[in-house]
mmCIF file of C-alpha atoms and ligand atoms in Angstrom:
data_model
loop_
_atom_site.group_PDB
_atom_site.id
_atom_site.type_symbol
_atom_site.label_atom_id
_atom_site.label_comp_id
_atom_site.label_asym_id
_atom_site.label_seq_id
_atom_site.Cartn_x
_atom_site.Cartn_y
_atom_site.Cartn_z
ATOM 1 C CA MET R 1 -46.410 -54.929 106.739
ATOM 2 C CA THR R 2 -48.888 -56.560 104.543
ATOM 3 C CA GLU R 3 -48.334 -59.893 103.702
ATOM 4 C CA MET R 4 -48.252 -60.817 99.870
ATOM 5 C CA ILE R 5 -51.001 -63.348 98.975
ATOM 6 C CA TYR R 6 -49.984 -65.614 96.169
ATOM 7 C CA GLU R 7 -52.694 -67.689 94.136
ATOM 8 C CA THR R 8 -51.792 -71.165 93.745
ATOM 9 C CA VAL R 9 -53.074 -74.723 93.436
ATOM 10 C CA ILE R 10 -52.841 -76.917 96.335
ATOM 11 C CA THR R 11 -53.082 -80.789 96.029
ATOM 12 C CA THR R 12 -53.476 -82.780 99.087
ATOM 13 C CA LEU R 13 -53.821 -86.618 99.687
ATOM 14 C CA ASN R 14 -57.306 -87.785 100.223
ATOM 15 C CA SER R 15 -57.661 -91.252 102.429
ATOM 16 C CA ASP R 16 -57.219 -93.444 99.649
ATOM 17 C CA GLY R 17 -54.153 -91.696 98.474
ATOM 18 C CA THR R 18 -55.863 -90.009 95.288
ATOM 19 C CA ALA R 19 -54.991 -86.157 94.749
ATOM 20 C CA HIS R 20 -57.477 -83.698 95.606
ATOM 21 C CA ILE R 21 -56.910 -80.202 93.926
ATOM 22 C CA ALA R 22 -58.209 -76.886 94.906
ATOM 23 C CA PRO R 23 -57.171 -73.317 94.614
ATOM 24 C CA PHE R 24 -55.745 -71.510 97.641
ATOM 25 C CA GLY R 25 -54.092 -68.006 98.274
ATOM 26 C CA VAL R 26 -51.008 -68.654 100.270
ATOM 27 C CA ARG R 27 -48.746 -66.121 102.471
ATOM 28 C CA GLU R 28 -45.074 -66.583 103.208
ATOM 29 C CA ARG R 29 -43.628 -65.767 106.486
ATOM 30 C CA ASP R 30 -40.316 -66.166 107.785
ATOM 31 C CA GLY R 31 -39.706 -68.677 105.084
ATOM 32 C CA HIS R 32 -42.634 -70.799 106.228
ATOM 33 C CA ILE R 33 -45.803 -71.150 103.993
ATOM 34 C CA ILE R 34 -49.202 -70.126 105.518
ATOM 35 C CA VAL R 35 -52.595 -71.758 104.210
ATOM 36 C CA ALA R 36 -56.117 -70.337 105.736
ATOM 37 C CA PRO R 37 -58.800 -72.629 104.367
ATOM 38 C CA PHE R 38 -62.583 -71.936 105.498
ATOM 39 C CA ARG R 39 -64.320 -74.518 107.048
ATOM 40 C CA PRO R 40 -65.788 -76.789 105.523
ATOM 41 C CA SER R 41 -62.643 -78.036 103.371
ATOM 42 C CA ALA R 42 -61.619 -81.247 102.031
ATOM 43 C CA SER R 43 -58.354 -79.651 101.380
ATOM 44 C CA LEU R 44 -58.302 -78.842 104.947
ATOM 45 C CA ASP R 45 -59.079 -82.342 105.928
ATOM 46 C CA ASN R 46 -56.392 -83.803 103.912
ATOM 47 C CA MET R 47 -53.764 -81.268 105.146
ATOM 48 C CA LEU R 48 -54.527 -82.169 109.148
ATOM 49 C CA ARG R 49 -54.557 -85.866 108.462
ATOM 50 C CA ALA R 50 -51.796 -86.550 106.095
ATOM 51 C CA ARG R 51 -49.841 -83.424 107.682
ATOM 52 C CA CYS R 52 -48.456 -82.473 104.134
ATOM 53 C CA ALA R 53 -49.278 -80.721 100.749
ATOM 54 C CA VAL R 54 -47.889 -79.771 97.594
ATOM 55 C CA ILE R 55 -48.214 -76.075 96.389
ATOM 56 C CA ASN R 56 -48.533 -75.823 92.389
ATOM 57 C CA LEU R 57 -47.415 -72.588 91.143
ATOM 58 C CA THR R 58 -49.034 -72.986 87.581
ATOM 59 C CA ASP R 59 -50.298 -70.849 84.835
ATOM 60 C CA ASP R 60 -52.857 -73.120 83.480
ATOM 61 C CA VAL R 61 -55.965 -71.040 84.585
ATOM 62 C CA ARG R 62 -58.279 -73.428 83.451
ATOM 63 C CA ILE R 63 -57.489 -75.539 86.976
ATOM 64 C CA PHE R 64 -58.807 -72.529 88.802
ATOM 65 C CA ALA R 65 -61.857 -71.905 86.654
ATOM 66 C CA GLY R 66 -62.413 -75.573 86.839
ATOM 67 C CA ALA R 67 -62.144 -75.949 90.601
ATOM 68 C CA LEU R 68 -65.320 -73.454 90.635
ATOM 69 C CA THR R 69 -67.195 -75.418 87.821
ATOM 70 C CA GLY R 70 -66.839 -78.965 88.198
ATOM 71 C CA ARG R 71 -63.577 -79.821 86.754
ATOM 72 C CA ARG R 72 -60.997 -81.275 89.193
ATOM 73 C CA ASP R 73 -59.282 -84.079 87.507
ATOM 74 C CA TRP R 74 -56.201 -82.701 86.080
ATOM 75 C CA PRO R 75 -52.814 -84.889 85.484
ATOM 76 C CA THR R 76 -50.313 -85.478 88.233
ATOM 77 C CA PHE R 77 -47.322 -87.194 89.106
ATOM 78 C CA PRO R 78 -45.522 -88.294 92.422
ATOM 79 C CA ALA R 79 -43.836 -85.707 94.749
ATOM 80 C CA THR R 80 -40.428 -86.425 95.481
ATOM 81 C CA ARG R 81 -39.901 -85.959 99.184
ATOM 82 C CA ILE R 82 -43.430 -86.375 100.668
ATOM 83 C CA ALA R 83 -46.428 -88.439 99.869
ATOM 84 C CA GLY R 84 -48.200 -86.429 97.442
ATOM 85 C CA HIS R 85 -48.993 -85.417 93.853
ATOM 86 C CA VAL R 86 -47.633 -82.483 91.522
ATOM 87 C CA LEU R 87 -49.590 -80.945 88.932
ATOM 88 C CA GLU R 88 -48.186 -81.629 85.343
ATOM 89 C CA SER R 89 -48.717 -78.130 84.474
ATOM 90 C CA ALA R 90 -46.901 -76.873 87.230
ATOM 91 C CA LEU R 91 -43.901 -74.390 86.551
ATOM 92 C CA ALA R 92 -42.793 -74.707 90.083
ATOM 93 C CA HIS R 93 -43.882 -76.909 92.800
ATOM 94 C CA ARG R 94 -43.113 -77.027 96.686
ATOM 95 C CA GLU R 95 -43.799 -80.063 99.010
ATOM 96 C CA LEU R 96 -44.744 -78.923 102.284
ATOM 97 C CA GLU R 97 -44.740 -80.594 105.679
ATOM 98 C CA LEU R 98 -47.235 -79.423 108.483
ATOM 99 C CA ILE R 99 -45.579 -77.660 111.495
ATOM 100 C CA ALA R 100 -48.376 -75.778 113.461
ATOM 101 C CA VAL R 101 -51.874 -75.208 113.295
ATOM 102 C CA LYS R 102 -53.848 -72.317 114.942
ATOM 103 C CA ASP R 103 -57.327 -73.694 115.165
ATOM 104 C CA ASP R 104 -60.413 -71.501 114.518
ATOM 105 C CA ASN R 105 -63.959 -72.413 114.136
ATOM 106 C CA THR R 106 -64.118 -70.564 110.620
ATOM 107 C CA ARG R 107 -60.650 -70.142 109.277
ATOM 108 C CA PRO R 108 -57.915 -72.265 110.739
ATOM 109 C CA GLU R 109 -54.399 -71.204 109.848
ATOM 110 C CA LEU R 110 -51.805 -73.720 109.024
ATOM 111 C CA THR R 111 -48.074 -73.177 108.904
ATOM 112 C CA PHE R 112 -45.923 -75.471 106.484
ATOM 113 C CA ARG R 113 -42.267 -76.148 106.504
ATOM 114 C CA VAL R 114 -40.799 -76.222 102.689
ATOM 115 C CA ALA R 115 -39.495 -79.742 102.395
ATOM 116 C CA HIS R 116 -38.463 -79.766 98.731
ATOM 117 C CA GLU R 117 -39.080 -77.330 95.932
ATOM 118 C CA ILE R 118 -38.497 -77.784 92.145
ATOM 119 C CA THR R 119 -38.790 -75.642 89.194
ATOM 120 C CA HIS R 120 -39.874 -77.264 85.840
ATOM 121 C CA ARG R 121 -40.253 -74.608 83.279
ATOM 122 C CA PRO R 122 -39.638 -70.753 83.756
ATOM 123 C CA PHE R 123 -42.093 -68.023 84.147
ATOM 124 C CA ARG R 124 -43.181 -66.566 80.919
ATOM 125 C CA GLY R 125 -44.253 -63.387 81.914
ATOM 126 C CA PHE R 126 -47.419 -61.725 82.996
ATOM 127 C CA ASN R 127 -50.843 -62.347 81.020
ATOM 128 C CA ARG R 128 -53.631 -59.990 81.200
ATOM 129 C CA ALA R 129 -56.024 -62.833 80.362
ATOM 130 C CA GLN R 130 -54.950 -65.075 83.039
ATOM 131 C CA ALA R 131 -55.074 -62.183 85.614
ATOM 132 C CA ALA R 132 -58.749 -61.495 84.200
ATOM 133 C CA VAL R 133 -59.835 -65.528 84.675
ATOM 134 C CA LEU R 134 -58.494 -65.083 88.280
ATOM 135 C CA GLU R 135 -60.507 -62.180 89.037
ATOM 136 C CA ALA R 136 -63.844 -63.654 87.299
ATOM 137 C CA ALA R 137 -62.820 -66.806 89.525
ATOM 138 C CA VAL R 138 -63.432 -64.984 92.616
ATOM 139 C CA LEU R 139 -66.091 -63.113 91.434
ATOM 140 C CA VAL R 140 -68.033 -66.593 90.354
ATOM 141 C CA SER R 141 -66.924 -67.645 94.084
ATOM 142 C CA ARG R 142 -68.815 -64.771 95.355
ATOM 143 C CA LEU R 143 -71.981 -64.931 93.057
ATOM 144 C CA HIS R 144 -74.294 -65.366 96.091
ATOM 145 C CA MET R 145 -73.224 -62.144 97.574
ATOM 146 C CA LEU R 146 -72.891 -59.906 94.677
ATOM 147 C CA PRO R 147 -75.614 -57.799 92.897
ATOM 148 C CA PRO R 148 -75.938 -59.164 89.203
ATOM 149 C CA GLU R 149 -75.301 -55.598 87.709
ATOM 150 C CA LYS R 150 -71.899 -55.372 89.596
ATOM 151 C CA VAL R 151 -70.703 -59.068 88.488
ATOM 152 C CA ALA R 152 -71.866 -57.850 84.844
ATOM 153 C CA ALA R 153 -69.967 -54.562 85.053
ATOM 154 C CA GLU R 154 -66.735 -56.291 86.090
ATOM 155 C CA ILE R 155 -66.874 -58.940 83.510
ATOM 156 C CA ALA R 156 -67.347 -56.513 80.948
ATOM 157 C CA TYR R 157 -64.091 -54.914 81.844
ATOM 158 C CA LEU R 158 -62.027 -58.098 82.271
ATOM 159 C CA ASN R 159 -63.442 -59.335 79.038
ATOM 160 C CA ILE R 160 -61.270 -56.499 77.425
ATOM 161 C CA ALA R 161 -58.354 -58.430 78.424
ATOM 162 C CA ILE R 162 -59.677 -61.970 77.354
ATOM 163 C CA GLU R 163 -60.401 -60.606 73.822
ATOM 164 C CA LYS R 164 -56.771 -58.681 73.457
ATOM 165 C CA THR R 165 -54.366 -61.255 75.132
ATOM 166 C CA ALA R 166 -56.091 -64.585 75.722
ATOM 167 C CA GLY R 167 -54.664 -68.140 74.461
ATOM 168 C CA GLU R 168 -56.707 -71.351 74.221
ATOM 169 C CA ARG R 169 -56.459 -72.143 77.925
ATOM 170 C CA GLU R 170 -57.589 -68.884 79.014
ATOM 171 C CA ARG R 171 -60.619 -68.736 76.558
ATOM 172 C CA GLN R 172 -61.885 -72.161 77.832
ATOM 173 C CA ALA R 173 -61.890 -71.057 81.527
ATOM 174 C CA TRP R 174 -63.499 -67.999 80.652
ATOM 175 C CA ALA R 175 -66.153 -69.867 78.915
ATOM 176 C CA TRP R 176 -66.900 -72.340 81.881
ATOM 177 C CA LEU R 177 -67.005 -69.158 84.156
ATOM 178 C CA MET R 178 -69.241 -67.357 82.055
ATOM 179 C CA GLU R 179 -71.489 -70.495 81.776
ATOM 180 C CA ARG R 180 -71.678 -70.755 85.604
ATOM 181 C CA ILE R 181 -72.435 -66.943 85.687
ATOM 182 C CA GLU R 182 -75.298 -67.247 82.895
ATOM 183 C CA ASN R 183 -76.854 -70.153 84.840
ATOM 184 C CA HIS R 184 -76.863 -68.317 88.080
ATOM 185 C CA ASN R 185 -78.484 -65.200 86.241
ATOM 186 C CA ALA R 186 -81.148 -67.854 84.852
ATOM 187 C CA GLU R 187 -81.818 -68.994 88.458
ATOM 188 C CA LEU R 188 -82.175 -65.524 89.667
ATOM 189 C CA ARG R 189 -84.823 -64.883 86.800
ATOM 190 C CA GLY R 190 -86.427 -68.206 87.792
ATOM 191 C CA ASP R 191 -86.947 -67.262 91.540
ATOM 192 C CA ASN R 192 -88.094 -63.918 90.490
ATOM 193 C CA LEU R 193 -91.059 -65.596 88.470
ATOM 194 C CA ALA R 194 -92.039 -67.918 90.888
HETATM 195 C C1 FMN E 1 -57.986 -67.725 93.192
HETATM 196 C C2 FMN E 1 -58.790 -68.500 94.372
HETATM 197 C C3 FMN E 1 -58.133 -68.421 95.543
HETATM 198 C C4 FMN E 1 -58.883 -69.208 96.623
HETATM 199 N N1 FMN E 1 -58.236 -68.884 98.115
HETATM 200 C C5 FMN E 1 -58.833 -69.431 99.034
HETATM 201 C C6 FMN E 1 -58.133 -69.630 100.351
HETATM 202 O O1 FMN E 1 -57.278 -68.611 100.647
HETATM 203 N N2 FMN E 1 -59.151 -69.999 101.269
HETATM 204 C C7 FMN E 1 -60.064 -70.597 101.215
HETATM 205 O O2 FMN E 1 -60.761 -71.324 102.021
HETATM 206 N N3 FMN E 1 -60.677 -70.792 99.658
HETATM 207 C C8 FMN E 1 -60.144 -70.505 98.722
HETATM 208 N N4 FMN E 1 -60.780 -70.363 97.618
HETATM 209 C C9 FMN E 1 -61.673 -71.287 97.226
HETATM 210 C C10 FMN E 1 -61.336 -72.683 97.252
HETATM 211 O O3 FMN E 1 -60.455 -73.315 96.276
HETATM 212 C C11 FMN E 1 -62.559 -73.570 97.323
HETATM 213 O O4 FMN E 1 -63.378 -73.150 98.490
HETATM 214 C C12 FMN E 1 -62.300 -74.916 97.157
HETATM 215 O O5 FMN E 1 -63.648 -75.604 96.969
HETATM 216 C C13 FMN E 1 -61.698 -75.379 98.381
HETATM 217 O O6 FMN E 1 -62.717 -76.625 99.163
HETATM 218 P P1 FMN E 1 -62.110 -77.887 99.386
HETATM 219 O O7 FMN E 1 -60.672 -77.806 99.865
HETATM 220 O O8 FMN E 1 -63.259 -78.547 100.008
HETATM 221 O O9 FMN E 1 -61.923 -78.404 97.891
HETATM 222 C C14 FMN E 1 -59.872 -69.669 96.206
HETATM 223 C C15 FMN E 1 -60.512 -69.684 95.153
HETATM 224 C C16 FMN E 1 -59.606 -69.244 93.925
HETATM 225 C C17 FMN E 1 -60.461 -69.477 92.613
#
């Protein structure tokens, strides 16, 4: 059976105790949480060293778009049971303790036990613009592998959901991603001229 992947924001502890914030898809298996970061990853280093992490379930898609465009400074508060940081925008969060590591040179698999779980606000329903921002964020993370025409066609489709259903946060996140794509395209044009 295919395991569902949930797009979350993981906060980990830097060695100086500050928060490191990065989006990761996570899976659930037998009540445990599986995280599989590609090397190299600051989050991976932090999780292996501190042996804990927080998964934040947030509908603030600026954090996903921000991670890909150099904006990683979001407000947090201390976790309850583990040494860690929780995003203020989390609708819910889970505090995790590392229990197993399947090492791999490319993509190790980390298994966590849920030590604590809190719901802060209710889920308000699906929003198409939020989904569109996530899809655009994934495209942006793969710009170096995708032909510009394919990116342009997919963005044109996703933009319909932005136009129809976005709020302020979604528009902001979308603008950051579009700026990143424009810069990438400008670099490609520059390369062609050189
Ligand atoms: C929606 C979304 C899901 C992601 N899921 C993963 C993942 O499962 N594994 C991974 O290595 N990177 C994933 N990424 C990319 C990481 O967030 C990105 O590489 C980040 O910089 C992690 O590196 P760091 O730990 O060094 O900060 C995802 C990005 C987005 C936008």
